[in-house]
PDB file of C-alpha atoms in Angstrom:
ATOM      1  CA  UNK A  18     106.887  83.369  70.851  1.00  0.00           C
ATOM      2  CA  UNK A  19     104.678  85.298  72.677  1.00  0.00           C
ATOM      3  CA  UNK A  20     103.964  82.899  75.359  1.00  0.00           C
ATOM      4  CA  UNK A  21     107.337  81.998  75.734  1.00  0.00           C
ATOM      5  CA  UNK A  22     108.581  85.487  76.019  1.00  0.00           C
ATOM      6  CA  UNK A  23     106.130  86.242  78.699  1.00  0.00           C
ATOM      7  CA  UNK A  24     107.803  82.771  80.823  1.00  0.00           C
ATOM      8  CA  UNK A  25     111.112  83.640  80.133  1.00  0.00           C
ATOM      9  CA  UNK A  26     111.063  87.448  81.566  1.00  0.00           C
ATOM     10  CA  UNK A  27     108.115  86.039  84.230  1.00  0.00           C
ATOM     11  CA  UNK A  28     110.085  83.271  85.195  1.00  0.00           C
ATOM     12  CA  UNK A  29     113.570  84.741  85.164  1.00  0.00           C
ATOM     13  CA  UNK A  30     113.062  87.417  87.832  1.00  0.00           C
ATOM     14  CA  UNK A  31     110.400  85.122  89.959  1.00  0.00           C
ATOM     15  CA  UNK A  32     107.501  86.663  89.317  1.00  0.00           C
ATOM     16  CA  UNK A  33     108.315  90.103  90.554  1.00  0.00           C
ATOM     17  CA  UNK A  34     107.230  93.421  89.939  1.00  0.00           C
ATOM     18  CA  UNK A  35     110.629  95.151  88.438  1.00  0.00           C
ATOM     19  CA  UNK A  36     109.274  97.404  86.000  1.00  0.00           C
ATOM     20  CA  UNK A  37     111.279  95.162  82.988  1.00  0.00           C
ATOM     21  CA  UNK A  38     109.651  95.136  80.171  1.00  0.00           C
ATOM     22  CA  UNK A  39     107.590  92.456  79.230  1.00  0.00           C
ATOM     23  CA  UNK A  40     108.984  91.934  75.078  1.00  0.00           C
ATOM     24  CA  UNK A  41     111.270  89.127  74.871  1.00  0.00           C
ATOM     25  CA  UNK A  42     113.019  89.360  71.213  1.00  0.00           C
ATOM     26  CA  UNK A  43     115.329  86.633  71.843  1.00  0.00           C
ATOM     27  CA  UNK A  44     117.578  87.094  68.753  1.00  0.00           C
ATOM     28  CA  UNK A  45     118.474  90.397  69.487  1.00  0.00           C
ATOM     29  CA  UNK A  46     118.077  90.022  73.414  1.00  0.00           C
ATOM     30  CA  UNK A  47     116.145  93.670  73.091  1.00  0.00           C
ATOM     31  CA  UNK A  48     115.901  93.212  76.802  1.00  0.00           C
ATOM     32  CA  UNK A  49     119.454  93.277  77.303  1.00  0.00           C
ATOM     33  CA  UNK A  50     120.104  96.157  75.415  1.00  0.00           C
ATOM     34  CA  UNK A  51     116.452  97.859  77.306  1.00  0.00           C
ATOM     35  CA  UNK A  52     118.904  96.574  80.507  1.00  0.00           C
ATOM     36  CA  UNK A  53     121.128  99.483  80.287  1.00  0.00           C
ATOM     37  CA  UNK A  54     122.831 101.498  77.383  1.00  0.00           C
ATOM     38  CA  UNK A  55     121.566 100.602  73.878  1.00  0.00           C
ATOM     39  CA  UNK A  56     118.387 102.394  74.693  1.00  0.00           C
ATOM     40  CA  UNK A  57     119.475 105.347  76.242  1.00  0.00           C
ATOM     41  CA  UNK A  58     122.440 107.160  74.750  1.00  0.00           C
ATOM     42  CA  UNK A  59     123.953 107.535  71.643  1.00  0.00           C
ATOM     43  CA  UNK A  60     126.601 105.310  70.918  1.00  0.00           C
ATOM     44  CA  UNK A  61     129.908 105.656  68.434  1.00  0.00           C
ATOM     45  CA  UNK A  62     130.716 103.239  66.162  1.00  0.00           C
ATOM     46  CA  UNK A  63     133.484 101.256  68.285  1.00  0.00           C
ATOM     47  CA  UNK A  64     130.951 101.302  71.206  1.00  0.00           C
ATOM     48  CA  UNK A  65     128.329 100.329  68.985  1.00  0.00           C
ATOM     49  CA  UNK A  66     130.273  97.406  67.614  1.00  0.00           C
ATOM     50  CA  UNK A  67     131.594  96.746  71.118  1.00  0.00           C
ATOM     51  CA  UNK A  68     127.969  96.239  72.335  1.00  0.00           C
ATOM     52  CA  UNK A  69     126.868  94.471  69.026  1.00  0.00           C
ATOM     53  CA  UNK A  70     129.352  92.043  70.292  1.00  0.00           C
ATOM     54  CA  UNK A  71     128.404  91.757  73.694  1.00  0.00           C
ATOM     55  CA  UNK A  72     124.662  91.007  72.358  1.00  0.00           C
ATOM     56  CA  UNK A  73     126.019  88.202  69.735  1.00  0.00           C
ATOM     57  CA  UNK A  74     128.202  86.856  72.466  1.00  0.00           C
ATOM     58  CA  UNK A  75     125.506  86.736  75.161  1.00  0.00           C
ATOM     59  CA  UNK A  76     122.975  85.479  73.568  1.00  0.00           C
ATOM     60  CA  UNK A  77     124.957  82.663  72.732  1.00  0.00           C
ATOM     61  CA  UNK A  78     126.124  81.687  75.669  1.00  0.00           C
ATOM     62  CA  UNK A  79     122.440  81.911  76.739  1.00  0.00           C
ATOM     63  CA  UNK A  80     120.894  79.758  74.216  1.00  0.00           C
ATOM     64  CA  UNK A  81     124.227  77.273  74.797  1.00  0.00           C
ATOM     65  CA  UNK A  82     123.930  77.400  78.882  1.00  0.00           C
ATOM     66  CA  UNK A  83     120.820  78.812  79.853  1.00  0.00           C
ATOM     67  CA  UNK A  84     117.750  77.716  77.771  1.00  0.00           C
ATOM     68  CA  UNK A  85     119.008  73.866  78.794  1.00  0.00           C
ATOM     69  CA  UNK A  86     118.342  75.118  82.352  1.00  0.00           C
ATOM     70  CA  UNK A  87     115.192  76.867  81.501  1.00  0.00           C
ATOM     71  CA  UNK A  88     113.805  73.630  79.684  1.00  0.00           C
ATOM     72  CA  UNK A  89     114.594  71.634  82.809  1.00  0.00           C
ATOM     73  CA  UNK A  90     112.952  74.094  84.919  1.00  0.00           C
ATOM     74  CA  UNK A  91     109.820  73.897  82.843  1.00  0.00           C
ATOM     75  CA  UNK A  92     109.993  70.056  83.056  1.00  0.00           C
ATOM     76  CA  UNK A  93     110.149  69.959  86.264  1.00  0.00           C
ATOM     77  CA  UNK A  94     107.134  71.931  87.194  1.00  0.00           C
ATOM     78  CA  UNK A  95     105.175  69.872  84.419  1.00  0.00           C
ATOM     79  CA  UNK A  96     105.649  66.897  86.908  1.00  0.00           C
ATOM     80  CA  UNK A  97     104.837  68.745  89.843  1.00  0.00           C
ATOM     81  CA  UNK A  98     101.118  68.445  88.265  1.00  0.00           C
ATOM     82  CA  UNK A  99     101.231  64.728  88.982  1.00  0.00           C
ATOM     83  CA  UNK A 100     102.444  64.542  92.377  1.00  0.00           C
ATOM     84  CA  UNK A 101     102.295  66.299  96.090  1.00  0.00           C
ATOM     85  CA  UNK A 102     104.390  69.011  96.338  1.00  0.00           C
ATOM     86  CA  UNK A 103     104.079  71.444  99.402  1.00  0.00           C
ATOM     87  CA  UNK A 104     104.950  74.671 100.115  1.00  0.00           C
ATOM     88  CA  UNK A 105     108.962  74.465 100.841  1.00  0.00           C
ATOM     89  CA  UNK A 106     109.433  72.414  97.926  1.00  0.00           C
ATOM     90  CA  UNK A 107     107.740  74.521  95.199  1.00  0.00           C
ATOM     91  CA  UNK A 108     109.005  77.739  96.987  1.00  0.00           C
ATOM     92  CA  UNK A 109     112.804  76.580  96.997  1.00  0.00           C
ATOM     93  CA  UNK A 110     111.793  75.792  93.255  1.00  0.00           C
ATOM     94  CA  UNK A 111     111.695  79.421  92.172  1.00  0.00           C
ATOM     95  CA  UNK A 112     113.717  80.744  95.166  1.00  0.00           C
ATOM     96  CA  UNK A 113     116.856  78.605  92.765  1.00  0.00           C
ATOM     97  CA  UNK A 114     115.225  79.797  89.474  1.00  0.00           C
ATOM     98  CA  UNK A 115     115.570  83.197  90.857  1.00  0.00           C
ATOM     99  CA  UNK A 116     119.693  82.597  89.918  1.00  0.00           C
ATOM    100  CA  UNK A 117     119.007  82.323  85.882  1.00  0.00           C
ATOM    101  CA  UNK A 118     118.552  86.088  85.765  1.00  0.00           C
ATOM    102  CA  UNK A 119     121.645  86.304  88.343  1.00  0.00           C
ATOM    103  CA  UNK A 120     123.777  84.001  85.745  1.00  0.00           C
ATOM    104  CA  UNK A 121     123.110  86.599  83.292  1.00  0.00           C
ATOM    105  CA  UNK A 122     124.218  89.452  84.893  1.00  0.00           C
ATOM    106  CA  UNK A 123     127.265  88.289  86.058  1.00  0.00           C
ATOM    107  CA  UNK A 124     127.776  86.473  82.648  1.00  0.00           C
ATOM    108  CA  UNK A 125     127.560  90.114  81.399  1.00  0.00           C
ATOM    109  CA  UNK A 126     128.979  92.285  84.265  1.00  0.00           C
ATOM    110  CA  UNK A 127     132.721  92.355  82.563  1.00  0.00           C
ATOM    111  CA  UNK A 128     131.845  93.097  79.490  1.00  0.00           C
ATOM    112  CA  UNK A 129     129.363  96.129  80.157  1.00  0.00           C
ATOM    113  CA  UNK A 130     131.693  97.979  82.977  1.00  0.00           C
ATOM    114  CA  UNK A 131     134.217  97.825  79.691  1.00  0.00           C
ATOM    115  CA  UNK A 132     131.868  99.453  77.795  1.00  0.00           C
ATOM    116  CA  UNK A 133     131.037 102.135  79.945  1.00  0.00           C
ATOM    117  CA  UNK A 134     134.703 102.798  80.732  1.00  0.00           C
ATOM    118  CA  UNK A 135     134.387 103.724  76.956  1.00  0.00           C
ATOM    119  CA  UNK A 136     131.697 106.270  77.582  1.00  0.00           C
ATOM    120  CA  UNK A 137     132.419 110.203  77.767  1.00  0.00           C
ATOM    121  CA  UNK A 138     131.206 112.316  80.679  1.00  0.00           C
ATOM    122  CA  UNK A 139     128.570 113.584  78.343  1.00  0.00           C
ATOM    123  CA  UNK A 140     127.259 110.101  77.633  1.00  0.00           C
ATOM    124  CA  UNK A 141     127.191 109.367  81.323  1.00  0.00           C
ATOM    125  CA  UNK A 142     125.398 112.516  81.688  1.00  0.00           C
ATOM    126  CA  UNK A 143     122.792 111.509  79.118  1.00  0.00           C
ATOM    127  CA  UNK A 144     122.733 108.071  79.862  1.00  0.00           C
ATOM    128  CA  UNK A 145     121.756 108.641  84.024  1.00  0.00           C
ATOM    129  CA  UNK A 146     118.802 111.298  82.876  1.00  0.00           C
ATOM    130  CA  UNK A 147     117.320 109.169  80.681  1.00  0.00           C
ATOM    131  CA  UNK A 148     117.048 106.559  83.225  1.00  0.00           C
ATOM    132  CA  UNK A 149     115.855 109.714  85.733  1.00  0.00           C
ATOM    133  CA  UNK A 150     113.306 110.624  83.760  1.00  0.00           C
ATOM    134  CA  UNK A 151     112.426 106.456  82.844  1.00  0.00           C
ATOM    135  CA  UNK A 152     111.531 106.482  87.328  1.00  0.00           C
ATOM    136  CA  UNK A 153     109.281 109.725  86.887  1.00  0.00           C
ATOM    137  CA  UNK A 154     107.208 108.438  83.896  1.00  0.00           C
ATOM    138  CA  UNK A 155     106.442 105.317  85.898  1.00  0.00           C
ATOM    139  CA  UNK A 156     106.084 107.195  88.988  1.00  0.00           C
ATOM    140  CA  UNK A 157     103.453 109.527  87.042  1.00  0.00           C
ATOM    141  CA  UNK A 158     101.635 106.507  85.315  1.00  0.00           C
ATOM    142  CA  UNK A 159     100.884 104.766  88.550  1.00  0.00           C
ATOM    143  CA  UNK A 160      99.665 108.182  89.749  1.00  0.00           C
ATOM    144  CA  UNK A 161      97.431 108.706  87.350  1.00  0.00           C
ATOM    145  CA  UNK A 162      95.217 105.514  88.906  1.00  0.00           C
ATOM    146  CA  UNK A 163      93.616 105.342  92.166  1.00  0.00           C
ATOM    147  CA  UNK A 164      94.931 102.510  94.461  1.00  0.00           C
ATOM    148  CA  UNK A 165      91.655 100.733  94.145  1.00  0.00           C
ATOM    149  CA  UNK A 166      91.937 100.569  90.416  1.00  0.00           C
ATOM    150  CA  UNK A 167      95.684  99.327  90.466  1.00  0.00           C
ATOM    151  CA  UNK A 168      94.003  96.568  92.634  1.00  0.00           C
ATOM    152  CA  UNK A 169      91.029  95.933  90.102  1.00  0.00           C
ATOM    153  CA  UNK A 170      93.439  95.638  87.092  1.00  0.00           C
ATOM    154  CA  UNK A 171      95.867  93.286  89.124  1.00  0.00           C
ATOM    155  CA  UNK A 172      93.052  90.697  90.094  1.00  0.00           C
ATOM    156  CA  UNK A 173      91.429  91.087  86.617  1.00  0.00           C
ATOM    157  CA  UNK A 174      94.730  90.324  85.161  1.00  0.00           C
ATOM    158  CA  UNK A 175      95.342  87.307  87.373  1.00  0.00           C
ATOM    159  CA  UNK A 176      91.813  86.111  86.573  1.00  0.00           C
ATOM    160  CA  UNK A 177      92.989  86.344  83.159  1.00  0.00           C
ATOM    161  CA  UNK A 178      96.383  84.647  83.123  1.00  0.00           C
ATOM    162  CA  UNK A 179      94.766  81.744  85.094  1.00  0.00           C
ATOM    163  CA  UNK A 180      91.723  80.799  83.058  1.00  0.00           C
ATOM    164  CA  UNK A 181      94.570  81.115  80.086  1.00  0.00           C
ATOM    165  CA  UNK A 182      96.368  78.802  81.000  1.00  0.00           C
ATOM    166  CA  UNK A 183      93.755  76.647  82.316  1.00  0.00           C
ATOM    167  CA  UNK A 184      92.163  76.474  78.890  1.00  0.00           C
ATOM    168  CA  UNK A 185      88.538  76.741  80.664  1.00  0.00           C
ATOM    169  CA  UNK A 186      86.196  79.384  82.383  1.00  0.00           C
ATOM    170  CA  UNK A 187      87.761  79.117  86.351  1.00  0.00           C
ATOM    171  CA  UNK A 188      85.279  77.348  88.813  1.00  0.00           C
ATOM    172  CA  UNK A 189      83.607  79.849  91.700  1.00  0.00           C
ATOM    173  CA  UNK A 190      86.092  78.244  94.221  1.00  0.00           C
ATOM    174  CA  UNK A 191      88.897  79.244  91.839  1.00  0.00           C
ATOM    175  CA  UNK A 192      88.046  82.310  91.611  1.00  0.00           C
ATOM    176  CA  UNK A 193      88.009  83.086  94.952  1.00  0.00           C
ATOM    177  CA  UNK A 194      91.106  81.424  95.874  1.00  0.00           C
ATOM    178  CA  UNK A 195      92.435  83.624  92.987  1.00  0.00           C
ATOM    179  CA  UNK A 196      90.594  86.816  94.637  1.00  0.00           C
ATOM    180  CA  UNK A 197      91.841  86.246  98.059  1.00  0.00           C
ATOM    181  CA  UNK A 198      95.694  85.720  96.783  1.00  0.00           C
ATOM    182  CA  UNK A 199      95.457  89.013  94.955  1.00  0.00           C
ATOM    183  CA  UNK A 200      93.394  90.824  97.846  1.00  0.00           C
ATOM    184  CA  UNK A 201      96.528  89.342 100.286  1.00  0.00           C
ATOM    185  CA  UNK A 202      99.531  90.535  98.487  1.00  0.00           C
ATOM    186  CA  UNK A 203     101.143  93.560  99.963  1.00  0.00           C
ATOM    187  CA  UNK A 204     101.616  96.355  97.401  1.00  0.00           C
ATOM    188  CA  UNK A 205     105.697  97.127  96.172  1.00  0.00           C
ATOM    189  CA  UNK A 206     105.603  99.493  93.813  1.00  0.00           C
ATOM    190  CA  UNK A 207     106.781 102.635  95.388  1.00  0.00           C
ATOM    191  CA  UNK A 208     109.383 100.221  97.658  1.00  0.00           C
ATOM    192  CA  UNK A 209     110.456  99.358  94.165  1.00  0.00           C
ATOM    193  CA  UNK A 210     110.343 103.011  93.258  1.00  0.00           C
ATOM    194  CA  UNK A 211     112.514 103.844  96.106  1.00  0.00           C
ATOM    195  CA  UNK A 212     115.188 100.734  95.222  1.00  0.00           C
ATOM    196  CA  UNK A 213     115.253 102.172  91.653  1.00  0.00           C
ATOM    197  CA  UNK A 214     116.264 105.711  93.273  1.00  0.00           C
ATOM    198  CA  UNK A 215     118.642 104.593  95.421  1.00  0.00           C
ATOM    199  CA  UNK A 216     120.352 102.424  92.681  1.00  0.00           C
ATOM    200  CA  UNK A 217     119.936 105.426  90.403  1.00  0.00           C
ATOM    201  CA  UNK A 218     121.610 107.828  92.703  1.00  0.00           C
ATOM    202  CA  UNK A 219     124.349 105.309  93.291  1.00  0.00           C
ATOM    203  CA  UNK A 220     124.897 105.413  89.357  1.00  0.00           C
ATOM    204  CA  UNK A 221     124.663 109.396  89.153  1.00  0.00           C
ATOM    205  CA  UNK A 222     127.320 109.573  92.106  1.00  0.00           C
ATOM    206  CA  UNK A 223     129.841 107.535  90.066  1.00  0.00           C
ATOM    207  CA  UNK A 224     128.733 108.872  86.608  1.00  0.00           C
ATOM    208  CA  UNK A 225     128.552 112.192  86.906  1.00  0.00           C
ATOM    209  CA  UNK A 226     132.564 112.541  88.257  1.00  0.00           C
ATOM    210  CA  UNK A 227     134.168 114.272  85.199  1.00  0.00           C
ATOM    211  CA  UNK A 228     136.964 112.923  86.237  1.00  0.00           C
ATOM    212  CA  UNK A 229     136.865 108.961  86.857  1.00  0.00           C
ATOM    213  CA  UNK A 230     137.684 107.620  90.404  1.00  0.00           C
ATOM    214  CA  UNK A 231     140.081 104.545  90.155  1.00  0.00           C
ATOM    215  CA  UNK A 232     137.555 102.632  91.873  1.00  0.00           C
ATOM    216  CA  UNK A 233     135.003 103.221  88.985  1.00  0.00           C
ATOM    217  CA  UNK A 234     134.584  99.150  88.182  1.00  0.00           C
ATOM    218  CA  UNK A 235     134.358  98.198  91.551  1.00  0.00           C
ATOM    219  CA  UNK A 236     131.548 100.806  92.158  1.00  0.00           C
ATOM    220  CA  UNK A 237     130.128  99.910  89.271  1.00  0.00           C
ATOM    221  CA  UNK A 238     130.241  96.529  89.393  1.00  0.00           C
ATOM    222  CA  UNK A 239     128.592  96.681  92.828  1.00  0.00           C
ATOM    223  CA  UNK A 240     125.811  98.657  91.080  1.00  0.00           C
ATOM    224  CA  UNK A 241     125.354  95.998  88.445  1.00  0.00           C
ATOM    225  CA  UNK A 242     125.148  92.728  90.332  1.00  0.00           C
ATOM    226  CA  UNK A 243     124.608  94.080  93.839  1.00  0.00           C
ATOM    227  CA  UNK A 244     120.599  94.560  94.011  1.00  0.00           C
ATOM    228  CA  UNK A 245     120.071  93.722  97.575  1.00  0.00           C
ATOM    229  CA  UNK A 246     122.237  96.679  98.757  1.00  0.00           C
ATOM    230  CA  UNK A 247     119.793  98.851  97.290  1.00  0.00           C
ATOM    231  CA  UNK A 248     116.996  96.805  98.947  1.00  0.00           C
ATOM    232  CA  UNK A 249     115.121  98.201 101.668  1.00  0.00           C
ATOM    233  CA  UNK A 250     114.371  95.718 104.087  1.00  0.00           C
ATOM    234  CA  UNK A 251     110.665  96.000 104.231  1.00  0.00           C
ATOM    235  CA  UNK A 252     111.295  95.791 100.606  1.00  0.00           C
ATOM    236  CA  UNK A 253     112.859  91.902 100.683  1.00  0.00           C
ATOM    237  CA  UNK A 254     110.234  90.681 103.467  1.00  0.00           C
ATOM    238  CA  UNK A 255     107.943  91.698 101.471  1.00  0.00           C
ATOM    239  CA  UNK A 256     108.672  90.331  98.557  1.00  0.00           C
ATOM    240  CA  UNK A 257     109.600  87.097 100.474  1.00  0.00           C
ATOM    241  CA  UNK A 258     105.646  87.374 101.649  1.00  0.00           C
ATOM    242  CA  UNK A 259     104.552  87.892  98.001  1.00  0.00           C
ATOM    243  CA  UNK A 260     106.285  84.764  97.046  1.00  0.00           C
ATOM    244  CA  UNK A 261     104.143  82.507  99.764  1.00  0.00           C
ATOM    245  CA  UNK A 262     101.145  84.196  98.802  1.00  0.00           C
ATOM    246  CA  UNK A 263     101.638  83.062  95.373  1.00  0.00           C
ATOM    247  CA  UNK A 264     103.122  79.599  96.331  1.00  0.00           C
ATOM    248  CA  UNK A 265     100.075  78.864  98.713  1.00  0.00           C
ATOM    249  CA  UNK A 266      97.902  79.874  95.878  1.00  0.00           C
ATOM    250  CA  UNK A 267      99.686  77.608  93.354  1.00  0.00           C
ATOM    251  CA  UNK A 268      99.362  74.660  96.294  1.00  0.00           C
ATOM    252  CA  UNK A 269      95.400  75.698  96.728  1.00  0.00           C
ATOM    253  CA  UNK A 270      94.733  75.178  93.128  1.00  0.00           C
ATOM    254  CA  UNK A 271      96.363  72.377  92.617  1.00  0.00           C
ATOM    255  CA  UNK A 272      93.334  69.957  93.598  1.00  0.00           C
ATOM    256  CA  UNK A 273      91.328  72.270  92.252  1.00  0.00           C
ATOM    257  CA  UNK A 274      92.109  71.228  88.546  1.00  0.00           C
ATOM    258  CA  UNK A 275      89.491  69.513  86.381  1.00  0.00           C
ATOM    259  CA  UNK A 276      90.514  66.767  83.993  1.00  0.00           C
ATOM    260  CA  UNK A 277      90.236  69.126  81.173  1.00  0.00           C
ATOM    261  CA  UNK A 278      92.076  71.890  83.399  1.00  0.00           C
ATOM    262  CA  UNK A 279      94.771  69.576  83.949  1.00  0.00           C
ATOM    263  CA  UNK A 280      94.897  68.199  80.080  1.00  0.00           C
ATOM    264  CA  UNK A 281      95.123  71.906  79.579  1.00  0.00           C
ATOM    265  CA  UNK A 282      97.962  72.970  81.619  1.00  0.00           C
ATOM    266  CA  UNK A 283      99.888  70.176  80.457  1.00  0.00           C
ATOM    267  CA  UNK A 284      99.440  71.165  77.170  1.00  0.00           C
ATOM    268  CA  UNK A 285     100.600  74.887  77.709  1.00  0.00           C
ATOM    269  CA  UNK A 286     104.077  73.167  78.910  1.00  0.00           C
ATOM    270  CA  UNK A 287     104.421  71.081  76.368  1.00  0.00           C
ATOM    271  CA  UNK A 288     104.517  73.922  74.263  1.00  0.00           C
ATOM    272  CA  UNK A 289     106.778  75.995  76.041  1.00  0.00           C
ATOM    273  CA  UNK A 290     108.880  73.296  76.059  1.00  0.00           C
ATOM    274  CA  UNK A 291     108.620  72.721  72.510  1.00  0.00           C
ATOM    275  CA  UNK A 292     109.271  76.635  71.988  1.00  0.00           C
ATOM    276  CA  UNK A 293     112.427  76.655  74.142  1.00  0.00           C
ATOM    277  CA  UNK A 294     113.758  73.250  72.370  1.00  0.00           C
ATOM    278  CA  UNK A 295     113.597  75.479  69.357  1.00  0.00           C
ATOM    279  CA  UNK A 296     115.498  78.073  70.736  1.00  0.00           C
ATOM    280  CA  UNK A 297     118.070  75.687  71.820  1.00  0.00           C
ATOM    281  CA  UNK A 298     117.978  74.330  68.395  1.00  0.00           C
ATOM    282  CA  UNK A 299     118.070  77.004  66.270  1.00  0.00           C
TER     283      UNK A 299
END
């Protein structure tokens, strides 16, 4: 489950750094609940219930609608092994996986402005300052490290991921393909910082009105789903340049792959798509 937790939140937001956690119940979709309220205020019974249901409901729309999609996805990249792909075509690949996580939130959008409609100004209160003080704990972790470290950790962690799933140590040339990718991409985590803020301060705005405008679902609505009007753009270029950096990696490797590398990655899809069969299954 492990595994497929870490493809499921990795693939789903296309391999970005949003500050999601990486745990993946699936049962209990713990990363819906992490996604905004469950976590963070205190909830009465009918708003506990109501969310209870949202949770059942989702999820099974998900396993019904999504995991299919997911499973395809996965297949689809399995055969990419086997063939030439070049950069457009496995970009546009997760450019369109990007959308799963999209589904979801408009899947759920409905559903969690109701909810909140429910909440009283003091849960709004509470519920914005937890998030608050969520952006200064990350803002103080990432402090606490130098920038060279943060870079050390991200390559060693790459270095990592990649001789995991190749099932093998990684060849010199590998690891400097590897080395140069993660020396290349441009750093986002205080332009992510910043998106956070302004999103946040969007949500305090509407929130902390004791006295509900009659535009509150439309504002919050726009809040939920709208992420790229709280998007810098230096923030979406580059992200847009962190996903060719990782494409032309992916491309670079490619013929890179010895027999037992490739037996090996083969193997690791098999069993996510074994794992996500399950889900679909179960």
């Amino acid at each position: 489950m492990k595994k497929l937790s870490k493809y499921l939140i990795v693939f789903s937001l296309l391999f970005t750094a949003t500050g999601c956690s990486p745990s993946f119940t699936y049962n209990n979709l713990g990363w819906l609940s992490g996604f905004w309220i469950d976590d963070y205020v205190d909830l009465n019974s009918d708003q506990a219930d109501k969310f209870e249901h949202i949770v059942k409901a989702s999820r099974d729309w998900h396993r019904e609608t999504q995991l299919p999609l997911y499973k395809r996805d996965l297949e689809n990249l399995k055969t990419m092994l086997d063939k030439q792909v070049d950069h457009n075509e496995l970009k546009a690949h997760f450019v369109q996986a990007k959308q799963h996580w999209q589904t979801l939130i408009n899947k759920i959008e409905p559903e969690l402005i109701a909810l909140a409609n429910s909440l009283s100004y003091k849960q709004r209160v509470e519920f914005v300052a937890a998030l608050q003080e969520n952006i200064n704990d990350e803002y103080k972790e990432h402090e606490e490290k130098s920038p060279e470290q943060h870079k050390k950790e991200r390559l060693e962690e790459n270095l990592e991921n990649y001789k995991e799933w190749f099932g093998s140590r990684l060849t010199a040339q590998q690891k400097t393909l590897i080395e140069s990718s993660s020396n290349s991409r441009v750093g986002t985590f205080l332009m992510w910082m910043q998106y956070k803020q302004k999103r946040l301060d969007a949500l305090k705005t509407l929130f902390m009105q004791k006295q509900k405008p009659t535009d509150f679902d439309s504002q919050l609505a726009v809040i939920i789903n709208n992420r790229l009007a709280f998007m810098s753009d230096e923030l979406i270029a580059a992200d847009d340049k962190n996903l060719d950096n990782y494409v032309n990696l992916l491309v670079e490797l490619k013929p890179t792959l010895t027999d037992k590398q490739r037996r090996n990655v083969r193997d690791e899809f098999d069993e996510l798509i074994e794992e996500v069969s399950d889900l679909i299954d179960d």
